Each structure stands twice: as structure tokens, then as C-alpha cells.
Short mmCIF file of C-alpha atoms and ligand atoms in Angstrom, two decimals:
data_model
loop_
_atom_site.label_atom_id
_atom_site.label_comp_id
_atom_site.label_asym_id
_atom_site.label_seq_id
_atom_site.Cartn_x
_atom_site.Cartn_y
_atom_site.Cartn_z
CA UNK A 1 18.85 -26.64 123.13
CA UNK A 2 19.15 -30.20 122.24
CA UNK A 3 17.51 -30.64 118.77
CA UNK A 4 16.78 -34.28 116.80
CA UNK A 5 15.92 -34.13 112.78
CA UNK A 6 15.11 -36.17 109.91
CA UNK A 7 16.62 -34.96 106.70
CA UNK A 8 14.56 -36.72 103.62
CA UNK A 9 16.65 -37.43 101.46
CA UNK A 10 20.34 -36.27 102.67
CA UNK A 11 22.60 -37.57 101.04
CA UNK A 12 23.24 -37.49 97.15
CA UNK A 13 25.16 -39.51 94.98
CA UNK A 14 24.63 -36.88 91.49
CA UNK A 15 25.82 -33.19 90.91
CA UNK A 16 22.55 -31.75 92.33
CA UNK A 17 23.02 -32.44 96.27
CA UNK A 18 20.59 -30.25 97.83
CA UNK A 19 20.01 -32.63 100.52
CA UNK A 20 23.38 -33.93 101.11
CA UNK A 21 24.22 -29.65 101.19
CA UNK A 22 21.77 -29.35 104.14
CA UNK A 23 23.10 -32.88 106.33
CA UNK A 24 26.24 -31.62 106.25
CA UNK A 25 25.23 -28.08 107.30
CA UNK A 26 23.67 -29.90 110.42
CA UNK A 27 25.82 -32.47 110.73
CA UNK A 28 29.26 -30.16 110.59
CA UNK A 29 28.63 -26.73 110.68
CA UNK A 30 25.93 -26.57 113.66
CA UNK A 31 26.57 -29.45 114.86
CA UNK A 32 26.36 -28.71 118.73
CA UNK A 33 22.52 -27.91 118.26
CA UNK A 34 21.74 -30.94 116.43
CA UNK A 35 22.44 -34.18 118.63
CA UNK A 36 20.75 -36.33 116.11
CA UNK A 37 20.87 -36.26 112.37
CA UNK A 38 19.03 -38.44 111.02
CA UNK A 39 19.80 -39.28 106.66
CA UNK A 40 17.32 -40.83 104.53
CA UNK A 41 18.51 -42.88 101.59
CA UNK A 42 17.95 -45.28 99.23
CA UNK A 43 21.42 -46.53 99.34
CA UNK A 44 22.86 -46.25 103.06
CA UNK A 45 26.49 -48.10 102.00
CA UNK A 46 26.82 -45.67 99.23
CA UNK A 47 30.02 -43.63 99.51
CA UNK A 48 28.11 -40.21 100.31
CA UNK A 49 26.06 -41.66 102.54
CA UNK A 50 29.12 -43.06 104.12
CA UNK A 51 30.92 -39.69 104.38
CA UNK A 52 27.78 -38.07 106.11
CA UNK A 53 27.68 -41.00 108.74
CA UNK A 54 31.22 -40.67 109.60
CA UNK A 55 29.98 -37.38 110.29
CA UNK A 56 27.88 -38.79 112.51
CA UNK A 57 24.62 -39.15 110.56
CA UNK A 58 21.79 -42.23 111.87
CA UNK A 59 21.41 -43.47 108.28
CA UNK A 60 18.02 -44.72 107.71
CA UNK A 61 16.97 -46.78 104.23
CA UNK A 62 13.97 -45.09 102.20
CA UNK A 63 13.06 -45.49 99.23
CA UNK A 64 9.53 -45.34 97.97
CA UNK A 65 10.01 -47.04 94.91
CA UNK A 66 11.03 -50.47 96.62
CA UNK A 67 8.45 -52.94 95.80
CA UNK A 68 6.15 -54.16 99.33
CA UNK A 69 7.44 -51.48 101.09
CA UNK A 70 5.01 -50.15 103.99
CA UNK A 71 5.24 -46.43 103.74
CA UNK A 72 3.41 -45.43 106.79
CA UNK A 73 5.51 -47.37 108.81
CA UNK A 74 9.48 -46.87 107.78
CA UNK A 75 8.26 -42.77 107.65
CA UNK A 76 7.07 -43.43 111.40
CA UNK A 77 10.20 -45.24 112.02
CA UNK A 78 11.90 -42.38 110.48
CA UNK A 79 10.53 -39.69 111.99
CA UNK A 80 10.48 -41.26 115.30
CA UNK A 81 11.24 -38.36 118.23
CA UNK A 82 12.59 -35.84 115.47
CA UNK A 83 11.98 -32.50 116.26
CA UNK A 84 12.41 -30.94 112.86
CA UNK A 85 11.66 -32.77 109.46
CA UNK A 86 13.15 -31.29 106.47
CA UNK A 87 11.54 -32.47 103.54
CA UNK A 88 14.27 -32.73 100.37
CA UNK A 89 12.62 -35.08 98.29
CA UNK A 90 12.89 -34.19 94.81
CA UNK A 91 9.83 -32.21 93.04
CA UNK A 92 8.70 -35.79 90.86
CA UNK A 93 8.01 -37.11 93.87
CA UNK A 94 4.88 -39.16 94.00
CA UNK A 95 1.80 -37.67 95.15
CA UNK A 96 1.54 -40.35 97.84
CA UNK A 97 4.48 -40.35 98.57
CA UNK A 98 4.42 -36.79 99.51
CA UNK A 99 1.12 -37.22 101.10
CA UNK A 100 2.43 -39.86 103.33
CA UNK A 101 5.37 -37.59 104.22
CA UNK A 102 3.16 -35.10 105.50
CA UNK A 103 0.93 -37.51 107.22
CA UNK A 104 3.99 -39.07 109.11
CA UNK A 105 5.32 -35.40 110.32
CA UNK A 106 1.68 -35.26 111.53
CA UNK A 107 2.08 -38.27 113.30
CA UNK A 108 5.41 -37.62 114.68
CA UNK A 109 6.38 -35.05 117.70
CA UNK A 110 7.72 -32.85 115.17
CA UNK A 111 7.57 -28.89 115.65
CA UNK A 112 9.12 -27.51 112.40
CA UNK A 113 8.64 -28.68 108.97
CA UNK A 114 10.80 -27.10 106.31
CA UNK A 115 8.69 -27.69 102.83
CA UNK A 116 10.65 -28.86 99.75
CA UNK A 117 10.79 -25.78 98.39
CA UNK A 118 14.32 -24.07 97.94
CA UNK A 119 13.67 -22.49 94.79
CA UNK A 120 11.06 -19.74 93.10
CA UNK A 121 8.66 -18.24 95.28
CA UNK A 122 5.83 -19.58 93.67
CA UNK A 123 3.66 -16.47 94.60
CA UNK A 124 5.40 -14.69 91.90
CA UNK A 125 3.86 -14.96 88.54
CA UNK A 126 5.86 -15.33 85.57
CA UNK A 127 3.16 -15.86 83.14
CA UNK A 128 0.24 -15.53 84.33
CA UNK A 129 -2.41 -18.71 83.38
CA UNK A 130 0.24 -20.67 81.84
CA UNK A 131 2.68 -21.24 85.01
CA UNK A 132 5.17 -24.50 85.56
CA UNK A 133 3.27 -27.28 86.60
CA UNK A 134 6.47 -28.05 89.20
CA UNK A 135 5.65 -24.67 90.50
CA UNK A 136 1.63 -24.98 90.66
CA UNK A 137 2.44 -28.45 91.85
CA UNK A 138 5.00 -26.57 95.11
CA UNK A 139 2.00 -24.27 95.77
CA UNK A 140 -0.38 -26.81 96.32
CA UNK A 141 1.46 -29.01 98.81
CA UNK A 142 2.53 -26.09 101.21
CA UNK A 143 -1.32 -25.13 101.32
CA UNK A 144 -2.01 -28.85 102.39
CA UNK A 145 0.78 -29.37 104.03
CA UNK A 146 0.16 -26.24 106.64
CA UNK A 147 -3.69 -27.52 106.89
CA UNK A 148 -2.35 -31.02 108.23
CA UNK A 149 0.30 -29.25 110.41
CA UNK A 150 -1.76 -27.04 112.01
CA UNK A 151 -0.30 -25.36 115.09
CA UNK A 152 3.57 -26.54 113.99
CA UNK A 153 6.21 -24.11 112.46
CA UNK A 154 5.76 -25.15 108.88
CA UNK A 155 8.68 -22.98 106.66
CA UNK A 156 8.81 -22.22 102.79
CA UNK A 157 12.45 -21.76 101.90
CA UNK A 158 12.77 -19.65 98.59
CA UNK A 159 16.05 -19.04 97.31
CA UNK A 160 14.83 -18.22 93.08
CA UNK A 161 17.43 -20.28 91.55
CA UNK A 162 20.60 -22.09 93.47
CA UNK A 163 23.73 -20.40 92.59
CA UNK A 164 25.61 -23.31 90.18
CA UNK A 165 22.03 -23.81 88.69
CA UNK A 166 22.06 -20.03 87.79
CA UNK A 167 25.59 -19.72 86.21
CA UNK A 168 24.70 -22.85 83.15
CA UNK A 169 24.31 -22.78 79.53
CA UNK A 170 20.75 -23.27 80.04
CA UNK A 171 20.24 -20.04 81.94
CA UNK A 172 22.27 -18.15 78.84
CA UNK A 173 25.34 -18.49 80.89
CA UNK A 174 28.41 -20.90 79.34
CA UNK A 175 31.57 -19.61 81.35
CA UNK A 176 33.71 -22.29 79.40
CA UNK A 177 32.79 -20.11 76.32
CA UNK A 178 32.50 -16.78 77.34
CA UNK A 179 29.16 -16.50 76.09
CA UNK A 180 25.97 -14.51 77.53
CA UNK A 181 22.08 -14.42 76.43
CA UNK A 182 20.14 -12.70 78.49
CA UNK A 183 16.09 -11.66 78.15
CA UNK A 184 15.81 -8.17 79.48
CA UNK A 185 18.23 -5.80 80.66
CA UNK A 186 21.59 -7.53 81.62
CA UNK A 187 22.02 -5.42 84.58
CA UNK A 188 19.00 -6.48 85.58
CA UNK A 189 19.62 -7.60 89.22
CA UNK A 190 18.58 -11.21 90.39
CA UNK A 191 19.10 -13.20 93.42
CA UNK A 192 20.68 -16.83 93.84
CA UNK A 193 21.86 -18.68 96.57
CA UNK A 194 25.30 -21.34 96.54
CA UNK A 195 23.50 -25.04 97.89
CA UNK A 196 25.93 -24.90 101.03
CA UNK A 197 24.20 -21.64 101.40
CA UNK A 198 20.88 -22.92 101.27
CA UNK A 199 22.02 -25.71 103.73
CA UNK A 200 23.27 -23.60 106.50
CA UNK A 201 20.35 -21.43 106.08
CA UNK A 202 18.14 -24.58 106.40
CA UNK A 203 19.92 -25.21 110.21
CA UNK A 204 19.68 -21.91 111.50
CA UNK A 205 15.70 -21.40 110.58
CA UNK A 206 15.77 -25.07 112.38
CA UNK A 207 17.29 -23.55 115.22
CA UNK A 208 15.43 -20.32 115.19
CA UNK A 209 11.93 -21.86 114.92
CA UNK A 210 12.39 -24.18 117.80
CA UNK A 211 13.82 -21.68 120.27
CA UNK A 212 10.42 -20.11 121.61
CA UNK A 213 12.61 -16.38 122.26
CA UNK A 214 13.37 -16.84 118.73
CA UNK A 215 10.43 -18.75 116.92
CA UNK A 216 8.52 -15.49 116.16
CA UNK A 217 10.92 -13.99 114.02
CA UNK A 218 10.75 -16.60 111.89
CA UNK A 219 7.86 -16.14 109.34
CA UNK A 220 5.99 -19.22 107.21
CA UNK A 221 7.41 -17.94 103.99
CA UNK A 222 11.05 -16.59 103.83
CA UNK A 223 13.40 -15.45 101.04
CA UNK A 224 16.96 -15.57 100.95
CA UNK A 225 19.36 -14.09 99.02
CA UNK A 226 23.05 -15.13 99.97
CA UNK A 227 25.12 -14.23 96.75
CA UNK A 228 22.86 -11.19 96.75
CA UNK A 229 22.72 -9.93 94.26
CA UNK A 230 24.07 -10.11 90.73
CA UNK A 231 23.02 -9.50 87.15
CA UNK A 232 24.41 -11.15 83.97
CA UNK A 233 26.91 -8.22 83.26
CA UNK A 234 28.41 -8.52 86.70
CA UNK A 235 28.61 -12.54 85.86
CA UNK A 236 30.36 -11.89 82.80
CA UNK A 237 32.74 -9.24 83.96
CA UNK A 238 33.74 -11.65 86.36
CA UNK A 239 34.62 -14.10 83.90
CA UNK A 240 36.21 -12.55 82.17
CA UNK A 241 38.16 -10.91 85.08
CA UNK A 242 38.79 -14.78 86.65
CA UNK A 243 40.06 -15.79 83.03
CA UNK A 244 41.66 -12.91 81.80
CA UNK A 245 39.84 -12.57 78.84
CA UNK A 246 37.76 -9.26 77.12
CA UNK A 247 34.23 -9.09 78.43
CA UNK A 248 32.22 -10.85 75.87
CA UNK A 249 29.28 -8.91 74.36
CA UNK A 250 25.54 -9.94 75.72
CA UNK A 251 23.41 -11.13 73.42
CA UNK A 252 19.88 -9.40 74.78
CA UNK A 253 16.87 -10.82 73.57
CA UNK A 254 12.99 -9.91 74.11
CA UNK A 255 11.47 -11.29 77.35
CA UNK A 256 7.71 -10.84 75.84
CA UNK A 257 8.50 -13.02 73.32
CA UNK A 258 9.76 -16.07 75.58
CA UNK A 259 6.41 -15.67 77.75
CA UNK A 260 4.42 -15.58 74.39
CA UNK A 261 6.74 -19.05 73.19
CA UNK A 262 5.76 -20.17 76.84
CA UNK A 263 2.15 -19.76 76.40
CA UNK A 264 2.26 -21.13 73.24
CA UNK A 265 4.05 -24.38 73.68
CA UNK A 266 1.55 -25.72 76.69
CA UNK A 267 1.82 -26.65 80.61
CA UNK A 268 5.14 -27.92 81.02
CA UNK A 269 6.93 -28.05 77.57
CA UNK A 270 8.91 -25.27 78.55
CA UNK A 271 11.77 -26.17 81.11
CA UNK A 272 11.65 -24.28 84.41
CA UNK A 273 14.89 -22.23 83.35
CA UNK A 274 12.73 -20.50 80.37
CA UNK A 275 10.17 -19.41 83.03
CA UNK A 276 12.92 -18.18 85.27
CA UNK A 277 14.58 -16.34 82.56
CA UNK A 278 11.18 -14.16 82.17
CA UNK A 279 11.05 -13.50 86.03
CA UNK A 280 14.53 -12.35 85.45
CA UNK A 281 14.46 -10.52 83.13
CA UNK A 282 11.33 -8.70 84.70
CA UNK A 283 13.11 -7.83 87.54
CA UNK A 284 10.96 -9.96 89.80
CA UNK A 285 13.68 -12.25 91.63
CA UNK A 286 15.63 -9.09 93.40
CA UNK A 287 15.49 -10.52 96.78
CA UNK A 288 18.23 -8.41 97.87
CA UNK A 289 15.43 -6.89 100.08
CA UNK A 290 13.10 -8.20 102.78
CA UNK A 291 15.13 -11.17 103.31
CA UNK A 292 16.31 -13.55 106.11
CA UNK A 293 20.12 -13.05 105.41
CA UNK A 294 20.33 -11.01 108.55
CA UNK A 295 18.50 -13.16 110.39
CA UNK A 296 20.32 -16.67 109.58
CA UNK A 297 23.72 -15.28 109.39
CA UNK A 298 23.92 -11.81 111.23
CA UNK A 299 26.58 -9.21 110.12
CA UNK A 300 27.79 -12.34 107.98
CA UNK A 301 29.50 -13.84 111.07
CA UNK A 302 28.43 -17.09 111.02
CA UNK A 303 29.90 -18.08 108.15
CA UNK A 304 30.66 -16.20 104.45
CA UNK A 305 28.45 -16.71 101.93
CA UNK A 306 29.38 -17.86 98.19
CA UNK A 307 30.40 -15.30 95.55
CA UNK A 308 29.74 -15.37 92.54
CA UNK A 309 33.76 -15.36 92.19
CA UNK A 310 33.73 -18.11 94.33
CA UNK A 311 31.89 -20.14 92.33
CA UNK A 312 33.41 -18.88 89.04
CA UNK A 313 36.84 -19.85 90.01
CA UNK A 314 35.71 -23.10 90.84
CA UNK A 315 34.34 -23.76 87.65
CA UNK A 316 37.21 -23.30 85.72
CA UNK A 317 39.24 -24.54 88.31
N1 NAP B 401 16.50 -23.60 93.45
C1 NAP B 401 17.00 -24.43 92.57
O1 NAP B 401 17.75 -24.04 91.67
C2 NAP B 401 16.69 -25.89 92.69
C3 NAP B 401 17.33 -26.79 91.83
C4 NAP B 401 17.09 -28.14 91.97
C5 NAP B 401 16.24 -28.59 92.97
N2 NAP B 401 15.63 -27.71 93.80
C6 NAP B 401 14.73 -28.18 94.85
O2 NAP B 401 15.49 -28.94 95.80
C7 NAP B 401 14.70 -30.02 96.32
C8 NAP B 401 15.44 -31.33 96.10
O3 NAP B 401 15.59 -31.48 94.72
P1 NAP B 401 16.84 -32.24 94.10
O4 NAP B 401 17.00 -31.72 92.71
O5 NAP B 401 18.00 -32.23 95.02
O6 NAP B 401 16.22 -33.68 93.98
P2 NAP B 401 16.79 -34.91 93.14
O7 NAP B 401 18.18 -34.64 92.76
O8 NAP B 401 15.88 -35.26 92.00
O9 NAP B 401 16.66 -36.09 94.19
C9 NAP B 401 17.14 -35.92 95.50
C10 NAP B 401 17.33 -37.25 96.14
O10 NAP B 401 16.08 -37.83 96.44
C11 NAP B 401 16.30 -39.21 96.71
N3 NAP B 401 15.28 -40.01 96.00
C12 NAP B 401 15.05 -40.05 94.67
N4 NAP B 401 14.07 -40.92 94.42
C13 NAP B 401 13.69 -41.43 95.60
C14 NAP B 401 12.74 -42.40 96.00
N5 NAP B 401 11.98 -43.04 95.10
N6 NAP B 401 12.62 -42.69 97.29
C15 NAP B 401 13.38 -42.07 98.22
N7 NAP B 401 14.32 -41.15 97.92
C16 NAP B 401 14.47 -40.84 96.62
C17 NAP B 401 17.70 -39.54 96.22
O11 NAP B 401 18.61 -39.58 97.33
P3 NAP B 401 19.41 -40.95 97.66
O12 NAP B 401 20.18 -41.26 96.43
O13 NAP B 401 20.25 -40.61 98.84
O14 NAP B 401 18.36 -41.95 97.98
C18 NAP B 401 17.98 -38.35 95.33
O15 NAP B 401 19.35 -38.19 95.16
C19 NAP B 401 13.37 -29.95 95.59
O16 NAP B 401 12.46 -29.24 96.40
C20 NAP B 401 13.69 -29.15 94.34
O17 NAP B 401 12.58 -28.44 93.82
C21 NAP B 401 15.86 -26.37 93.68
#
């Protein structure tokens, strides 16, 4: 099957590429299924950018900032004979921006839509009345977005948090130091996926969802768990394992506290790592079952997913 996309955006100058993760899943890892890959960018002659179109990305210039721009029409121009759209914008996206995203897909011949989800499963509560706005925010656009795209494959992606997001100082984390905080039990299990992970994962549901012998085993709303699945006293054996150093005590603390700080402190003062400490902690990001692993990458022969090893090593690396 001969498949065209738009990636929006793909390519990533910072330390926080998930689009640039999932062009280059398409571009080099499947790339016989995709004969087009198309990059959105604010910057095509940037040296990322670059990279992905000597792997043969079309780049195409977006960005909705730029003063005059007509939105409509570079999204139509964009999106022109794509069969998937994968939306990567990043969550402070506009709302008309995102509206107009949406609207163009609509427009455009496009049969899947991945959402720009990639993270929590927002149908999981971590504090009930007093959620992240980001999250609400994710909740509401997949609702619209599947009303507009009626009759198209429109996917959620949730992956909880991406593996090098998970293993920071802000999640209690610091493997430079050798220190662990943890809210709940620290062999609490959780799920996280590596950004290449989430990438490859992103071409094979592309795949899947336009093959019609495949395109019914792939459901709306899908987890994934590729470094499935760790807890913070597997983390810091690790560590200490990688550095050869004594496993550091965890410092525990109370996960009905945080959610009563959380409540306390109003929508969005919290930052969405406090919130996903409490569904940690509470056990509610095991996504080791009832997800798409299996189906993406069967047996694990497509390609090996990221360890948390992995990932340790190349930290201190
Ligand atoms: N699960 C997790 O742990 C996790 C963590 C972070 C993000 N996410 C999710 O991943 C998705 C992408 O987030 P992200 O953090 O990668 O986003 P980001 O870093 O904030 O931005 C991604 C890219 O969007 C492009 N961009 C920014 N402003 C733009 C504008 N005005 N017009 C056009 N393009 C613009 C830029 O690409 P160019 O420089 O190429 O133009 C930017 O590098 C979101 O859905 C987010 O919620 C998940």
C-alpha cells in the first residue's frame, strides 16, 4: 500500500522532539509504506529539518504565528492528497489554530487522523474536579475533532508519560544524584514509553488503520506501553547498577496530600508532573495490560523497544 502523510510539526530544533521522533519513524524506519512524508515547520533550512529532508521529507513552511498568514489555505496546501495527518502541534497551541487543523483534515482526502495526544489518557482522573487544564483542554478537542471527522479513522495515542520525561528531577527522579521521591508505594508499577517508541508506534497504527484487513483492529483510543513497565525502585536499582553505586534510599511521601496541595493551589498552578505523580502513585498508569504493544510491534520483531537501561546509560553517558 502506497501511503502519503502530513506530519504537523516534524521536525524539532529543542530536547523535546516528539514530532521530529515520529518523521523519522516514517521517513526511516517504515519507509517503504510511506512514499510521501510530508514535515511541517517553521524553519525549513534549519539543520533538523535539513536532516529529515535528506531523508527524504517534502518540507513545507508553517507557522501560525507569522503575521498575514492565510491559515486555511497553507493547511490545504499542506494537507493536499495526504492520506494520514498526524497532528504534533504542541498542547499551547491556539484554539484556532487547532480548529483550523481539524477543519483542513476535513477538507482534505485524509482517512486517519492521529490526535495530539501522546501522553495521559485523559479518561483517567487524577483528582477529580480539579484536573489539568492541558488535560481538560486534550479531552475536548478529540470530542470535536471525531464530530468533524465523522466516518475517518480518528486515533488517540496515550503513552502516560514519555520515557526521558519520566526519569527527571521533576518526576522525583535525579539519576546524576542518585536521588528518589516517590508518592505512594515505590514499587508501584507505571508505564512510559521512549519518543522513538512513540514514533514507530505512530507509523504502524498509520499503516494498520489504512489497510481495510487491518483497520478494525485498530480502536479510537489506544494505550501503549513500550518500556512496560517499571516502578521507581526498579529505576533506582538500575542506577545504581549502571553506575556502580549503593541503591539510594526512596524518600516516600503521601499521595493524598499532593492531590489535597493540587486542589488547593487552583486550575493549572500545579505542573502536569504533580498530577502525574498522584496517578502514579495510585496505581492508575499500569498499562502493561490491554495495550497495542502486540499489535504495533508483534513478538517485539519489528524493532526493540527502549529500556529503561537503555535510557539510563545514555544519560550518564
Ligand atoms: N507524554 C509526554 O510525556 C509528553 C511530553 C511532551 C509533549 N507531549 C505531547 O506531544 C505533543 C507535541 O508536544 P511537544 O512538547 O513536542 O511540543 P513543543 O515542543 O512545544 O512544540 C513542537 C513543535 O511545534 C512547532 N511549533 C511551535 N509553535 C508553532 C507555531 N506557532 N506554528 C507552527 N508550528 C509551531 C515547532 O516545530 P518547528 O520548530 O519545526 O516549527 C515546535 O518545535 C503534544 O500533544 C504534547 O502534549 C507528551
Amino acid at each position: 500500500m502506497i501511503i502519503s502523510t502530513a506530519i504537523l510539526p516534524g521536525s524539532h530544533p529543542s530536547n523535546n522532539p516528539a514530532g521530529n521522533h515520529i518523521s523519522h519513524a516514517f521517513l526511516v524506519h517504515f519507509k517503504p509504506s510511506f512514499h510521501t512524508v510530508r514535515v511541517l515547520t517553521r524553519d525549513p533550512s534549519s539543520a533538523v529539518a535539513q536532516a529529515l529532508a535528506a531523508q527524504g521529507a517534502q518540507l513545507r513552511l508553517f507557522d501560525s504565528a507569522r503575521e498575514g498568514l492565510d491559515l486555511a489555505r497553507s493547511l490545504d496546501e499542506a494537507l493536499d492528497g495526504v492520506d494520514v495527518v498526524v497532528n504534533a502541534l504542541p498542547g499551547k497551541t491556539s484554539d484556532q489554530v487547532k480548529r483550523a487543523v481539524v477543519e483542513a483534515a476535513a477538507r482534505s482526502r485524509a482517512r486517519v487522523y492521529i490526535l495530539d495526544e501522546y501522553g495521559l489518557d485523559h479518561r483517567i482522573a487524577a483528582v477529580p474536579g480539579h484536573e489539568h487544564p492541558g488535560w481538560l483542554e486534550k479531552g475536548r478537542v478529540s470530542i470535536e475533532t471525531r464530530e468533524r471527522l465523522k466516518g475517518r479513522k480518528v486515533i488517540a495515542l496515550y503513552a502516560t508519560l514519555f520515557l526521558e520525561f519520566a526519569i527527571t528531577p521533576q518526576m522525583g527522579i535525579d539519576v546524576a544524584k542518585n536521588t528518589y521521591t516517590c508518592y505512594g508505594s515505590p514499587t508501584q508499577p507505571f508505564s512510559t514509553t521512549a519518543m522513538e517508541d512513540i514514533g514507530r508506534a505512530v507509523a504502524r497504527l498509520s499503516i494498520l488503520a489504512l489497510d481495510p484487513s487491518t483497520a478494525p483492529t485498530v480502536l479510537d483510543e489506544v494505550r501503549i506501553a513500550g518500556t512496560t513497565t517499571t516502578t521507581y525502585a526498579e529505576i533506582r536499582d538500575v542506577v545504581a547498577r549502571v553506575r556502580g553505586v549503593p541503591g539510594a534510599e526512596i524518600e516516600v511521601r503521601d499521595v493524598g496530600e499532593l492531590k489535597e496541595e493540587i486542589r488547593e493551589s487552583g486550575p493549572g498552578e500545579k505542573a502536569f508532573y504533580e498530577y502525574m505523580k498522584v496517578v502514579i502513585g495510585e496505581g492508575k498508569v499500569d498499562f502493561s495490560a490491554g495495550n497495542v504493544n502486540e499489535l504495533v510491534n508483534p513478538g517485539g520483531k519489528l524493532w526493540k523497544w527502549k529500556t529503561v537501561e537503555e535510557h539510563v546509560r545514555g544519560l550518564l553517558a
